[in-house]
Amino acid sequence: LKLHLTPDEHRLLADRCTANVVAWQCALQARQEALRWRRDAIDRAVHLLERGIEVVGDHADLHATLSWVHLQYREAGVDLGPEPLARAEHHAARLFELEPASPVGRLLLAAIHYARGRFQEAARELAPAVASGQALPDMLGLLANLYLLSGQVDAARPLIEQALAVDPLTPLIRCLPGYADAMEGRFDRAVGPYREMFEMDPGN
């Protein structure tokens, strides 16, 4: 493609790789389970990640995913008590000990603020990465969600388009255009994206 990467781009590519395939597989499988929004699936995700730590030891990717998975208990309405949030904060703290400059850490801080209902603080955590063009798909999705919940549908739509461009295969991302339409009362248009999400993952 005759691409010429800047030094910063080289660094970002190096920072985001993982040399441990087992850790990467555990994190990927756990994410898929947790995105099914069911207690049994989230429980499986936690077990998978904890077993991963037993096998490979402390690993940033596993702690990052464990933090996010524990937040899913709240997001799915499975457990709205204090324990999932405490566990999410514990694993986020461990991630920062292992990788102080982790871009995923910023996402987790935003997600924890979001879980506490601190939408403005969550948006402030995400804004620099989004403005720099270095946002992860989940960052774009969370910031879009914050805008939608705040009634700023027009601000959310470019973020949704960007998230779809970089991650069209995650069912949750695929439903976001429908979410935006629903927030504007366009329920007939909202059905299509949600149907796509369901067809991609009927176990959700």
Coordinates of C-alpha atoms in Angstrom, one line a residue:
L1 CA 0.0 0.0 0.0
K2 CA 3.1 2.2 0.2
L3 CA 2.1 3.6 3.6
H4 CA 4.5 5.7 5.6
L5 CA 3.8 5.5 9.3
T6 CA 4.8 8.3 11.6
P7 CA 6.9 7.4 14.8
D8 CA 3.7 7.9 16.9
E9 CA 1.8 5.4 14.6
H10 CA 4.6 2.9 15.0
R11 CA 4.5 3.3 18.7
L12 CA 0.7 2.8 18.9
L13 CA 0.9 -0.4 16.8
A14 CA 3.5 -1.7 19.1
D15 CA 1.6 -0.7 22.2
R16 CA -1.6 -2.5 21.2
C17 CA -0.1 -5.9 20.3
T18 CA 0.0 -8.8 22.8
A19 CA 2.6 -11.5 22.7
N20 CA 0.4 -13.9 24.7
V21 CA -2.1 -15.7 22.4
V22 CA -3.8 -17.4 25.4
A23 CA -4.5 -14.1 27.1
W24 CA -5.8 -12.6 23.8
Q25 CA -8.1 -15.6 23.2
C26 CA -9.5 -15.4 26.7
A27 CA -10.2 -11.7 26.4
L28 CA -11.8 -12.1 23.0
Q29 CA -14.1 -15.0 24.1
A30 CA -15.0 -13.3 27.4
R31 CA -16.0 -10.1 25.6
Q32 CA -18.3 -12.1 23.3
E33 CA -19.9 -13.8 26.3
A34 CA -20.4 -10.6 28.2
L35 CA -22.0 -8.9 25.2
R36 CA -24.9 -11.4 25.5
W37 CA -26.3 -9.4 28.4
R38 CA -27.2 -12.5 30.5
R39 CA -26.1 -13.5 33.9
D40 CA -24.9 -17.0 32.8
A41 CA -22.9 -15.6 29.9
I42 CA -21.3 -12.9 32.1
D43 CA -20.5 -15.5 34.7
R44 CA -18.8 -17.6 32.0
A45 CA -16.8 -14.5 30.9
V46 CA -15.5 -13.9 34.5
H47 CA -14.6 -17.6 34.9
L48 CA -12.8 -17.6 31.6
L49 CA -10.7 -14.6 32.5
E50 CA -9.9 -15.8 36.0
R51 CA -8.7 -19.1 34.6
G52 CA -6.6 -17.1 32.1
I53 CA -4.9 -15.3 34.9
E54 CA -4.2 -18.6 36.6
V55 CA -2.6 -19.9 33.4
V56 CA -0.6 -16.9 32.2
G57 CA -0.3 -14.9 35.4
D58 CA -1.1 -11.2 35.8
H59 CA -1.8 -9.8 32.3
A60 CA -3.0 -6.3 31.4
D61 CA -5.5 -7.5 28.7
L62 CA -7.1 -9.9 31.2
H63 CA -7.4 -7.4 33.9
A64 CA -8.8 -4.8 31.5
T65 CA -11.4 -7.2 30.2
L66 CA -12.3 -8.3 33.7
S67 CA -12.9 -4.7 34.7
W68 CA -15.2 -4.2 31.7
V69 CA -17.0 -7.6 32.2
H70 CA -17.8 -6.7 35.8
L71 CA -19.4 -3.5 34.6
Q72 CA -21.6 -5.6 32.3
Y73 CA -23.4 -7.0 35.4
R74 CA -24.7 -3.5 36.0
E75 CA -25.2 -2.6 32.4
A76 CA -27.3 -5.7 31.8
G77 CA -29.3 -5.0 35.0
V78 CA -28.2 -8.3 36.5
D79 CA -26.5 -6.8 39.6
L80 CA -26.9 -3.1 40.5
G81 CA -25.2 -3.5 43.9
P82 CA -21.8 -2.1 44.8
E83 CA -19.8 -5.3 44.2
P84 CA -19.5 -5.2 40.4
L85 CA -18.3 -1.6 40.4
A86 CA -15.8 -2.3 43.2
R87 CA -14.4 -5.3 41.2
A88 CA -14.3 -3.2 38.0
E89 CA -12.3 -0.5 39.8
H90 CA -9.9 -3.1 41.3
H91 CA -9.1 -4.6 38.0
A92 CA -8.8 -1.2 36.3
A93 CA -6.3 -0.2 39.0
R94 CA -4.3 -3.4 38.4
L95 CA -4.3 -2.6 34.7
F96 CA -2.7 0.8 35.3
E97 CA -0.1 -0.8 37.5
L98 CA 0.9 -3.1 34.7
E99 CA 0.5 -0.6 31.8
P100 CA 0.3 3.0 33.1
A101 CA -0.3 4.4 29.6
S102 CA -2.9 1.9 28.5
P103 CA -5.5 3.4 26.1
V104 CA -7.9 0.8 27.3
G105 CA -7.5 2.3 30.8
R106 CA -9.0 5.5 29.7
L107 CA -12.0 3.6 28.3
L108 CA -12.4 1.8 31.6
L109 CA -12.2 5.1 33.6
A110 CA -14.9 6.5 31.4
A111 CA -17.0 3.3 31.7
I112 CA -16.7 3.5 35.5
H113 CA -17.8 7.2 35.5
Y114 CA -20.7 6.2 33.3
A115 CA -21.7 3.4 35.7
R116 CA -21.8 6.0 38.5
G117 CA -24.0 8.3 36.4
R118 CA -21.2 10.8 35.9
F119 CA -21.7 11.4 32.2
Q120 CA -19.7 14.6 31.8
E121 CA -16.6 13.0 33.5
A122 CA -17.0 10.0 31.3
A123 CA -17.1 12.1 28.1
R124 CA -14.1 14.1 29.3
E125 CA -12.1 10.9 29.6
L126 CA -13.0 9.9 26.0
A127 CA -12.8 13.2 24.2
P128 CA -8.9 13.4 23.8
A129 CA -8.7 10.0 22.1
V130 CA -11.7 10.8 19.9
A131 CA -10.3 14.2 18.9
S132 CA -6.9 12.7 18.1
G133 CA -8.4 10.0 15.9
Q134 CA -7.0 7.3 18.1
A135 CA -10.2 6.1 19.7
L136 CA -11.0 2.4 20.1
P137 CA -14.3 1.3 18.7
D138 CA -15.7 0.8 22.3
M139 CA -14.7 4.4 23.1
L140 CA -16.7 5.7 20.1
G141 CA -19.6 3.5 21.1
L142 CA -19.6 4.7 24.7
L143 CA -19.3 8.4 23.8
A144 CA -22.1 8.0 21.3
N145 CA -24.2 6.4 24.0
L146 CA -23.5 9.3 26.3
Y147 CA -24.6 11.8 23.7
L148 CA -27.7 9.8 22.9
L149 CA -28.7 9.6 26.6
S150 CA -28.1 13.4 26.8
G151 CA -30.4 14.0 23.8
Q152 CA -27.6 15.0 21.5
V153 CA -28.4 12.7 18.6
D154 CA -26.7 14.8 16.0
A155 CA -23.5 14.7 17.9
A156 CA -23.7 10.9 18.3
R157 CA -24.3 10.0 14.6
P158 CA -20.7 10.8 13.3
L159 CA -19.3 8.7 16.2
I160 CA -21.6 5.9 15.3
E161 CA -20.6 6.0 11.6
Q162 CA -16.9 6.0 12.7
A163 CA -17.4 3.0 15.0
L164 CA -19.2 1.1 12.2
A165 CA -16.4 1.8 9.8
V166 CA -13.7 0.4 12.1
D167 CA -15.8 -2.4 13.8
P168 CA -18.7 -3.6 11.7
L169 CA -18.7 -7.1 13.1
T170 CA -19.6 -6.4 16.7
P171 CA -23.4 -6.8 17.1
L172 CA -23.6 -4.0 19.7
I173 CA -22.0 -1.5 17.3
R174 CA -24.3 -2.6 14.5
C175 CA -27.4 -1.6 16.5
L176 CA -26.3 1.9 17.3
P177 CA -27.9 3.6 14.2
G178 CA -31.2 2.1 15.4
Y179 CA -30.6 3.4 18.9
A180 CA -30.1 6.9 17.4
D181 CA -33.3 6.6 15.4
A182 CA -35.3 5.3 18.4
M183 CA -34.1 8.3 20.5
E184 CA -35.6 10.5 17.8
G185 CA -38.9 8.5 17.8
R186 CA -38.2 6.9 14.4
F187 CA -39.0 3.4 15.5
D188 CA -39.8 2.0 12.1
R189 CA -36.2 2.9 11.0
A190 CA -34.8 1.6 14.3
V191 CA -36.0 -2.0 13.8
G192 CA -33.6 -2.9 11.0
P193 CA -30.3 -2.3 12.9
Y194 CA -31.6 -4.2 15.9
R195 CA -32.7 -7.1 13.7
E196 CA -29.2 -7.2 12.3
M197 CA -27.8 -7.3 15.8
F198 CA -30.2 -10.2 16.7
E199 CA -29.3 -12.1 13.6
M200 CA -25.6 -11.8 14.3
D201 CA -26.0 -13.1 17.8
P202 CA -29.4 -14.8 18.5
G203 CA -28.2 -15.8 22.0
N204 CA -28.2 -12.2 23.0

